[in-house]
Short mmCIF file of C-alpha atoms in Angstrom, two decimals:
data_model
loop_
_atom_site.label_atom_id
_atom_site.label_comp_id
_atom_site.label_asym_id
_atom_site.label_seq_id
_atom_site.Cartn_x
_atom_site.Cartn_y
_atom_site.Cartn_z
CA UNK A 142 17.22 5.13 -12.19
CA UNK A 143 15.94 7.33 -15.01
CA UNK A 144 13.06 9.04 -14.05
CA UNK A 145 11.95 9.41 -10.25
CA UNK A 146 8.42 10.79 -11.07
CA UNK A 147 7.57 8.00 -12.64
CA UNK A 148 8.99 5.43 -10.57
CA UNK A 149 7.31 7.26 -7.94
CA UNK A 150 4.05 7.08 -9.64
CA UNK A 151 4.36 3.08 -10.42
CA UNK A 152 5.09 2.54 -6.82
CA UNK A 153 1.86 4.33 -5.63
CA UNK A 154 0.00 2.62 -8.35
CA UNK A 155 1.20 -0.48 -6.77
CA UNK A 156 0.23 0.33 -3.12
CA UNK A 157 -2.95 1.94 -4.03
CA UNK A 158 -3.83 -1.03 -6.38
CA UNK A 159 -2.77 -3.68 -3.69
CA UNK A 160 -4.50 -2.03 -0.88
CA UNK A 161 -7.99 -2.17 -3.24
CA UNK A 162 -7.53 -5.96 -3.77
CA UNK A 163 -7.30 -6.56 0.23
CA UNK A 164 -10.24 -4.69 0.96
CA UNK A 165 -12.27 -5.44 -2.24
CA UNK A 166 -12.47 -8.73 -1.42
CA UNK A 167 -13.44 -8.41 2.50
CA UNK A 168 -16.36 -6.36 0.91
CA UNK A 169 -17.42 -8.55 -1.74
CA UNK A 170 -17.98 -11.23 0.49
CA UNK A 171 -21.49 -10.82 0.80
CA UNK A 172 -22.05 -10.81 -2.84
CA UNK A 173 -19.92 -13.18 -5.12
CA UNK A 174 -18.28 -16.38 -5.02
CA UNK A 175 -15.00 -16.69 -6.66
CA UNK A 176 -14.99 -19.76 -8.88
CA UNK A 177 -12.46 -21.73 -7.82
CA UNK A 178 -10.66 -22.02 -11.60
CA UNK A 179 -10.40 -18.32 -11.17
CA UNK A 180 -8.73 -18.23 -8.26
CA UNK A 181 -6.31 -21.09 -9.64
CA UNK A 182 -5.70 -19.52 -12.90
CA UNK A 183 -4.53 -16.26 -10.66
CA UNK A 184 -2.42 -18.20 -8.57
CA UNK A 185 -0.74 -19.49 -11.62
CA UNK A 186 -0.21 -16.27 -13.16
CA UNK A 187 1.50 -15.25 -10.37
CA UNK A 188 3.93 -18.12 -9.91
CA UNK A 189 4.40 -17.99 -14.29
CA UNK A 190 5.29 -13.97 -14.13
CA UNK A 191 7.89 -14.61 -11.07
CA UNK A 192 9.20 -17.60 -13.22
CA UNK A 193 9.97 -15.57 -15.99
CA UNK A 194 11.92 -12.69 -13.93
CA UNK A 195 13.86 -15.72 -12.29
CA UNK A 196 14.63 -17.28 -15.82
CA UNK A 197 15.60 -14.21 -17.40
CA UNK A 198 17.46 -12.05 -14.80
CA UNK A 199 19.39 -15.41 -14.46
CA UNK A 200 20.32 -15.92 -17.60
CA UNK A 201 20.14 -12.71 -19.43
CA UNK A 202 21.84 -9.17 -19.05
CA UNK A 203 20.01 -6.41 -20.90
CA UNK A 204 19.46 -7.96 -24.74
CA UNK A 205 22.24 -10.83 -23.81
CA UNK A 206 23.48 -13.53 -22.32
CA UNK A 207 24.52 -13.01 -18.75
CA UNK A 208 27.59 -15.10 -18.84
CA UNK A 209 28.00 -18.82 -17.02
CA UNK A 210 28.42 -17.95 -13.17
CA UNK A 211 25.31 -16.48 -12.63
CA UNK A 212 22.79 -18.73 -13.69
CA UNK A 213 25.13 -21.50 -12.55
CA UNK A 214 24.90 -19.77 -9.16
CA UNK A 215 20.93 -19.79 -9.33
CA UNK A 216 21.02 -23.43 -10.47
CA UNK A 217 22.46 -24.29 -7.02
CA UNK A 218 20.18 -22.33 -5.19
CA UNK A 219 17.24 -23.81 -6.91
CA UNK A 220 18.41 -27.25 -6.68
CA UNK A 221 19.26 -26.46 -2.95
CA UNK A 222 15.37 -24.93 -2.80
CA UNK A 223 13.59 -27.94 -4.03
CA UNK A 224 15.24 -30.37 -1.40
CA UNK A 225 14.29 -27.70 1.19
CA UNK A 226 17.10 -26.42 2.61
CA UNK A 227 16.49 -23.07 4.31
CA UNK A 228 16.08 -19.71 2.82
CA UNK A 229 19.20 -18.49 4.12
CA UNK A 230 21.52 -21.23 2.96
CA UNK A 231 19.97 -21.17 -0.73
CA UNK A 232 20.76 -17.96 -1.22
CA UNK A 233 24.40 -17.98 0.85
CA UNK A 234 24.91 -20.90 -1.75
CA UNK A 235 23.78 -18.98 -5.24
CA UNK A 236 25.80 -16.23 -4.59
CA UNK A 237 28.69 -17.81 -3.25
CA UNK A 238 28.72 -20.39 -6.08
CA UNK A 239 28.19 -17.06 -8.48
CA UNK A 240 31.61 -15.72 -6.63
CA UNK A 241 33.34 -18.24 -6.63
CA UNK A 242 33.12 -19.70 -10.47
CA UNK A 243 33.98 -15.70 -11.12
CA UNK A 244 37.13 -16.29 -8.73
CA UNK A 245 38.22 -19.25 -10.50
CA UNK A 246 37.65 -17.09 -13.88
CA UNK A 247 34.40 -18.20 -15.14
CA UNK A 248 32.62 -15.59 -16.47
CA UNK B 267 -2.71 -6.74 23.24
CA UNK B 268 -2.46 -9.12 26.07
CA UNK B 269 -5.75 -10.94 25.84
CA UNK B 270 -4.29 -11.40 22.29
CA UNK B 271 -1.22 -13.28 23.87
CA UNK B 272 -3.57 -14.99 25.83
CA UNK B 273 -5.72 -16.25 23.20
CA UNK B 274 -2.77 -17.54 21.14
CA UNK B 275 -0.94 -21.15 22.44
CA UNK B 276 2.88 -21.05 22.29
CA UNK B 277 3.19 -22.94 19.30
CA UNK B 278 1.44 -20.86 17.38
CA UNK B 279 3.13 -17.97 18.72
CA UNK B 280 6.76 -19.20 18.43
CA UNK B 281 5.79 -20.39 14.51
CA UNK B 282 4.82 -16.91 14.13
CA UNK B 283 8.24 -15.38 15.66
CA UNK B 284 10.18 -18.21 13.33
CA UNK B 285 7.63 -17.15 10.23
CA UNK B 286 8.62 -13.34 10.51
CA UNK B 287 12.67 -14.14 11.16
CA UNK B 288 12.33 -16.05 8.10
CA UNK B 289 10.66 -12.37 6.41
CA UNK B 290 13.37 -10.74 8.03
CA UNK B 291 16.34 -12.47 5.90
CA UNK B 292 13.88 -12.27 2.83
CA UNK B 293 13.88 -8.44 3.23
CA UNK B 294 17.55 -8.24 4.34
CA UNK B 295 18.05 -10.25 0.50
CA UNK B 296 15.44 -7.50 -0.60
CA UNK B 297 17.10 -4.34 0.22
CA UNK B 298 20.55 -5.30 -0.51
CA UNK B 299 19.12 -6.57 -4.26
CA UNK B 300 17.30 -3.25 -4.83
CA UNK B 301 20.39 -1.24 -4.08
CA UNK B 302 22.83 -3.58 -6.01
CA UNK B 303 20.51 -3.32 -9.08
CA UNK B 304 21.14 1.12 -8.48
CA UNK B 305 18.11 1.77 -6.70
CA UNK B 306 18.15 4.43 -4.11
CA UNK B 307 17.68 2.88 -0.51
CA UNK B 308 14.59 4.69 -0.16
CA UNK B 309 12.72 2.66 -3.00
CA UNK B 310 13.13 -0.76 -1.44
CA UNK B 311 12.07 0.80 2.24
CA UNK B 312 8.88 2.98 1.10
CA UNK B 313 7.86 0.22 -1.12
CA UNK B 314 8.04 -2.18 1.72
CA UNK B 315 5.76 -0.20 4.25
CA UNK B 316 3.40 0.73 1.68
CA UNK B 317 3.25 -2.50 -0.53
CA UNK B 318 3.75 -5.12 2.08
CA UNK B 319 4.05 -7.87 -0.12
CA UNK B 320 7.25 -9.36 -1.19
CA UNK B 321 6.85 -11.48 -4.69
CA UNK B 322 5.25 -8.13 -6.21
CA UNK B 323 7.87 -5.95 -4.95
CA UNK B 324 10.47 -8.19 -6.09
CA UNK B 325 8.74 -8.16 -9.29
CA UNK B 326 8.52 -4.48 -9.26
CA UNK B 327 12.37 -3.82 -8.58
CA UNK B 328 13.27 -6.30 -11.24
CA UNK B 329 11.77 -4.97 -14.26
CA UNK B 330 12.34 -1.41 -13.43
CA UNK B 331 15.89 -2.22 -12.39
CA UNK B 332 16.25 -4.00 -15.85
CA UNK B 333 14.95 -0.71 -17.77
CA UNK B 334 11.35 -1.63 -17.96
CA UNK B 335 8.53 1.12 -17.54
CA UNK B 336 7.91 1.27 -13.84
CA UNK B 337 3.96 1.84 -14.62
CA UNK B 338 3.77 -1.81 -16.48
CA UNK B 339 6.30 -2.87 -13.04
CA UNK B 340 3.49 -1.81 -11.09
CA UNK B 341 0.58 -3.35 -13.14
CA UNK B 342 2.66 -6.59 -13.35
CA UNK B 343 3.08 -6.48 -9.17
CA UNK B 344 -0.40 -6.07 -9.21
CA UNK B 345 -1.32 -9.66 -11.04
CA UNK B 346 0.80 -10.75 -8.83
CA UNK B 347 -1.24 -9.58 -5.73
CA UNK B 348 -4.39 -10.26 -7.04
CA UNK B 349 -4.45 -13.23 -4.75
CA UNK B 350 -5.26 -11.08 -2.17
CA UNK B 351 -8.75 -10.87 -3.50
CA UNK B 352 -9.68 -14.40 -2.80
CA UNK B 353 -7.77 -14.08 0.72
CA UNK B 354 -10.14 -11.11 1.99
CA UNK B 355 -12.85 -13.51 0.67
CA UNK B 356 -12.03 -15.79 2.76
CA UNK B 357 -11.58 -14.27 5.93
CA UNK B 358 -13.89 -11.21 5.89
CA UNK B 359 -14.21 -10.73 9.78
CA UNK B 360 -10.43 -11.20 11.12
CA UNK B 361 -9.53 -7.48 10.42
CA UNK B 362 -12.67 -5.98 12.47
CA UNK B 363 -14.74 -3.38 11.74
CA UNK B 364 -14.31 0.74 11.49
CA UNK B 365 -10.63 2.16 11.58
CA UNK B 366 -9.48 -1.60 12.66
CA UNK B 367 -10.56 -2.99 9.19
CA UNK B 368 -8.83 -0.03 7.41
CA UNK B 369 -5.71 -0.73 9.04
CA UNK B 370 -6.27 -4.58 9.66
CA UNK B 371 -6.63 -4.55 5.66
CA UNK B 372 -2.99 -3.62 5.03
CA UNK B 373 -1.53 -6.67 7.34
CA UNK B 374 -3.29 -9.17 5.32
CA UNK B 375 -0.77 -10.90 3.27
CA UNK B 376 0.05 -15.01 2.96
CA UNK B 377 1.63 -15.52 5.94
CA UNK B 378 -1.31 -13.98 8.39
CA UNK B 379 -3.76 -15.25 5.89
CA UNK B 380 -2.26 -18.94 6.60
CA UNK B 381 -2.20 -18.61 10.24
CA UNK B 382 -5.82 -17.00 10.29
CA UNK B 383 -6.66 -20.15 8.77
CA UNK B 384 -5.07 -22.32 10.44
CA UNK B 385 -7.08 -21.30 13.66
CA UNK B 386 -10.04 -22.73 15.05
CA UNK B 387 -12.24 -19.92 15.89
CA UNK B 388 -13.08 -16.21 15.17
CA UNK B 389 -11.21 -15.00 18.29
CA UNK B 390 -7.78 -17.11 17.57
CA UNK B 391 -8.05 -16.41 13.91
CA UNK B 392 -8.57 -12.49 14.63
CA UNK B 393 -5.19 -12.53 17.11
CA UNK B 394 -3.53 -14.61 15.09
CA UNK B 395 -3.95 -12.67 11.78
CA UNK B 396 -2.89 -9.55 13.75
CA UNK B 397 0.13 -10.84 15.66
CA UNK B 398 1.77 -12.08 12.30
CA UNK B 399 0.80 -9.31 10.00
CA UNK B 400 2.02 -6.83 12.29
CA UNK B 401 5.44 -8.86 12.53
CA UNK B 402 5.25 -8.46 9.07
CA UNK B 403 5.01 -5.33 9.28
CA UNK B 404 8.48 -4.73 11.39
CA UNK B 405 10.40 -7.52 10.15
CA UNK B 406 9.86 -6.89 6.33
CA UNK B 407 10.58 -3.23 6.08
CA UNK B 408 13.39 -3.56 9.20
CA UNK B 409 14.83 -6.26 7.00
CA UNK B 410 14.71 -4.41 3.81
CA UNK B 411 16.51 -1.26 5.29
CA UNK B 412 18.86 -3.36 6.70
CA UNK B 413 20.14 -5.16 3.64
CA UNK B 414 19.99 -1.60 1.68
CA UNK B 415 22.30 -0.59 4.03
CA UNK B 416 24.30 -3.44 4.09
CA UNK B 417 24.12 -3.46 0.18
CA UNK B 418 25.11 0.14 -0.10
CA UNK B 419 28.23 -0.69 1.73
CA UNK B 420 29.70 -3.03 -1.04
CA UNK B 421 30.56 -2.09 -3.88
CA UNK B 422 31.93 -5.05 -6.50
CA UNK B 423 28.73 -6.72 -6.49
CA UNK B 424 29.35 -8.97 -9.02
CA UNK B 425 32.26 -10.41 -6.96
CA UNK B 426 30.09 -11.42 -4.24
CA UNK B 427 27.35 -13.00 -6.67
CA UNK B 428 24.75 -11.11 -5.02
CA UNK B 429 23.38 -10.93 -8.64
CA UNK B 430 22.52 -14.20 -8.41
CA UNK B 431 20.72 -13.65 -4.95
CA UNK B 432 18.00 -11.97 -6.71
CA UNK B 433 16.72 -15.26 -9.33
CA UNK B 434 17.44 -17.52 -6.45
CA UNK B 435 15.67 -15.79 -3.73
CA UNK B 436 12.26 -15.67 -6.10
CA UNK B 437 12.90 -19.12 -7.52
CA UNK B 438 13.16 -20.57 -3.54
CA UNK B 439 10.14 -18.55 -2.82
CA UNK B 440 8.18 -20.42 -6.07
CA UNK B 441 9.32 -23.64 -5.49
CA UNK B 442 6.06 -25.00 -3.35
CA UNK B 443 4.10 -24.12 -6.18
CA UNK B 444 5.98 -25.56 -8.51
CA UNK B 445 5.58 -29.27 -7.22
CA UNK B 446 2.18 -29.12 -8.80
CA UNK B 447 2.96 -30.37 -12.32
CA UNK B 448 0.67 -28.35 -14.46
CA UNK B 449 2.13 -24.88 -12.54
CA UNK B 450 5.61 -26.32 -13.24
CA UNK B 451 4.75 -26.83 -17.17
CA UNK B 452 3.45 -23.69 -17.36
CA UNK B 453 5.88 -21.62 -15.60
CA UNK B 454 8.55 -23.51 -17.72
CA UNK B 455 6.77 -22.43 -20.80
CA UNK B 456 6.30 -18.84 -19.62
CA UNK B 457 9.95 -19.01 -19.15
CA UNK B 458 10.80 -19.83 -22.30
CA UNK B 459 9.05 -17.75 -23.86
CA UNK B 460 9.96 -14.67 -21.99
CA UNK B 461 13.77 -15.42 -22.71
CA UNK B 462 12.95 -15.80 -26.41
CA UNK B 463 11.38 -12.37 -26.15
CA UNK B 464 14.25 -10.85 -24.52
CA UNK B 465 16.73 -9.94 -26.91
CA UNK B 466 14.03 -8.33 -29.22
CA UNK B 467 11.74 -6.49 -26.99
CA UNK B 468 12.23 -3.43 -24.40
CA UNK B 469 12.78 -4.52 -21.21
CA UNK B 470 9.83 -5.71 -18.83
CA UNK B 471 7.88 -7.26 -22.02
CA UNK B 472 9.47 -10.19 -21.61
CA UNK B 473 8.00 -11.40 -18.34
CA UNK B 474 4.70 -10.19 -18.93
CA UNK B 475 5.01 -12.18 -22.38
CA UNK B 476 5.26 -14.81 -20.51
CA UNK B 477 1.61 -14.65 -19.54
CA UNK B 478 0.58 -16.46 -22.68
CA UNK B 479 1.61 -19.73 -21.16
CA UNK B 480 -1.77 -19.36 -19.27
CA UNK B 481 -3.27 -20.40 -22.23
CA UNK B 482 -1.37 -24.22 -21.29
CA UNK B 483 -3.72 -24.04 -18.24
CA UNK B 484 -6.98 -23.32 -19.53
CA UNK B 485 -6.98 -25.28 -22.50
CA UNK B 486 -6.11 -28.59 -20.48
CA UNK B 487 -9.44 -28.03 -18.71
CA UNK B 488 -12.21 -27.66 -20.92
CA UNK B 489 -15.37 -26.43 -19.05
CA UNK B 490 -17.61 -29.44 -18.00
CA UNK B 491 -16.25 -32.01 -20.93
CA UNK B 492 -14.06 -33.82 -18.89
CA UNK B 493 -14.42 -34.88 -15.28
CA UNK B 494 -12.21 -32.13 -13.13
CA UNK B 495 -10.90 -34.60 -10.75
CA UNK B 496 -8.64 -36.94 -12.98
CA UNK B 497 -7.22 -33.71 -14.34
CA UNK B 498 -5.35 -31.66 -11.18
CA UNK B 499 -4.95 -32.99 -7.43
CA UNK B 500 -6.72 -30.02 -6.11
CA UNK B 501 -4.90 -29.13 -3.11
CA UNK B 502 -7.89 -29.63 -0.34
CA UNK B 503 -11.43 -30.07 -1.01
CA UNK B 504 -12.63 -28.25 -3.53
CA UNK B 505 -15.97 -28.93 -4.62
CA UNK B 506 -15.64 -28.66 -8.35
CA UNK B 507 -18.24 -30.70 -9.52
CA UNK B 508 -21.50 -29.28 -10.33
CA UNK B 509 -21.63 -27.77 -7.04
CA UNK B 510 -21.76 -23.85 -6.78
CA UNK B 511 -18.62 -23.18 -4.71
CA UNK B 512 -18.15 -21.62 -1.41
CA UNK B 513 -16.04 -18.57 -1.49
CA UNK B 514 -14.63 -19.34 1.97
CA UNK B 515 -14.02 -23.54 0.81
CA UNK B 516 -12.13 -21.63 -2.30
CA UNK B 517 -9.09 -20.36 0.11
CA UNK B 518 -8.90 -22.82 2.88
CA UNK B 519 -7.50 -25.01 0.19
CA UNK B 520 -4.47 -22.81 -0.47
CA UNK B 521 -3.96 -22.08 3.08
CA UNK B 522 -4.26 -25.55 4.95
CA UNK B 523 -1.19 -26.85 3.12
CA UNK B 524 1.67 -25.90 5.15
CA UNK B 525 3.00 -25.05 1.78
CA UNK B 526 2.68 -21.43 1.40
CA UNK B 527 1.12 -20.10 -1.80
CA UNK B 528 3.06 -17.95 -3.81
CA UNK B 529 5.86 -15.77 -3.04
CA UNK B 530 6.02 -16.06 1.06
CA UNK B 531 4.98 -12.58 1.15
#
């Protein structure tokens, strides 16, 4: 971690900013109504930006590729996810799939 | 707090206990990610108490971890919890009024907005909002500092794959939204395009490049041209056409389909 100031600062931005959404909308109650597109196209945006950081810490390592085991390891997980399996066994099973390609020497 | 016990039926309660065991692991995951990726162990447990809200935190750690200007982190966690927005929308009166609201407001978050919803009237909605977000509020952060600690303890992370814990916890916690077809299209595009971006731009970009599949979304439904109902199964009943829409309609859709929205958190 480079610079704890800043850091710092992003993290109260984020707790300051989150804190205004929860109460914002509690107080705008009264006044607006949300189109419902709106509310879908945030939704979206949300589940898009969390895609991404799946898809590339996955597969990527800084500028590169991140090597086989990893994403391998993620591919299990997700596979493991979508047939609902519990939280605790999809992500026993990405990281010990992850560990053990790396102990059989995939990298 | 006991007439709040009272008010609740078991099976709401014990769904509630389940719901925050389930946070629990989430932040044990959490905590031992954030210090694996060289984050002190105070990062992952101030940013729990004070954030409260898993997907953007997770978001937050990731791009900083990767190098990425904590600032756009933050502002990147915030589009994430923007959903919170429609949520106080919907349930304006569960937190109370005075000092109550001000702290109520903090505790609202998907799970206690589901099981507000869920509720029948203003009395079970109000206990039931409170009992979960408060067991929120222990299990996230208690889980958090637990898997720091835990985290801290090993050292050959790679050897363990908890690298790969990180993707897969975020991709389980995206995976009921991505059974709608049009959020899966999009989200693959976004994902494409962000790994395109990756090996030319400074780290964070990337994801927040991936933005621009948004576009995917709005173009497919052109304002009033085409009817709205052939074009997305709209999760409950929302009253699209022609209609002006009722804020608190707008939510309940999201919320009454067992299927959490976003992130779990």
């Amino acid at each position: 971690m480079k610079d704890t100031t800043l850091v710092v600062a992003g993290m109260a931005t984020l707790a300051a900013g989150t804190y205004a959404f929860r109460l914002s909308g509690q107080l705008l109650r009264a006044r607006i109504s949300f189109p419902p597109r709106a509310r879908k196209l945030l939704e979206a945006a949300a589940v898009i930006l969390l895609a991404a950081l799946v898809a590339t810490t996955a597969l990527t390592e800084g500028h590169g590729f991140a090597g086989f085991a990893r994403p391998a390891g993620v591919l299990v997980g997700g596979v493991l996810a979508w047939r609902k399996a519990p939280f605790l066994v999809v992500v026993i099973a990405a990281a010990g799939t992850a560990a053990l390609l790396r102990l059989l020497g995939v990298r | 707090m006991s007439s709040i016990w009272g008010t609740l039926e078991r099976g709401v309660l014990r769904d509630i206990g389940l719901t925050c065991l389930a946070v629990a692991f989430i932040g044990l995951s959490y905590g031992a990610i954030a210090v694996a990726s060289d984050l002190p162990l105070w990062v992952p447990a101030a940013q729990s108490v004070l954030v409260l809200a898993g997907a953007s935190e997770f978001l937050f750690i990731g791009i900083v971890a990767a190098g990425g200007n904590p600032i756009a982190a933050a502002l990147a966690g915030l589009l994430v919890n923007a959903r919170h927005l429609p949520y106080g929308l919907a349930l304006p009166e569960v937190t109370g009024r005075g000092w109550r609201r001000l702290a109520g407001t903090h505790l609202m978050n998907d799970e206690s907005v589901v099981f507000a919803l869920a509720q029948d009237d203003l009395p079970r909605k109000r206990a039931a909002y409170w009992v979960c977000g408060l067991g929120v509020l222990i299990c996230w952060p208690g889980g958090a500092v637990l898997g720091a600690l835990i985290g801290s303890a090993v050292h050959n992370t790679g050897a363990f794959g908890l690298d790969a814990m990180f993707p897969a916890v975020i991709l389980a916690l995206i995976v009921p939204d991505l059974r709608e077809r049009m959020t899966l299209r999009a989200a693959l595009a976004g994902a494409a395009v962000a790994l395109a971006a990756t090996p030319f731009l400074p780290a964070g970009l990337p994801v927040l490049l991936a933005l621009a599949a948004l576009l995917l979304l709005t173009r497919q439904r052109p304002s009033g041209a085409t009817p709205e109902a052939g074009a997305a199964p709209e999760t409950g009943a929302a009253p699209e056409a022609g209609a002006t829409p009722e804020a608190g309609a707008v939510v309940e859709a999201g919320g009454k389909s067992g299927d959490h929205p976003v992130g779990a958190l």
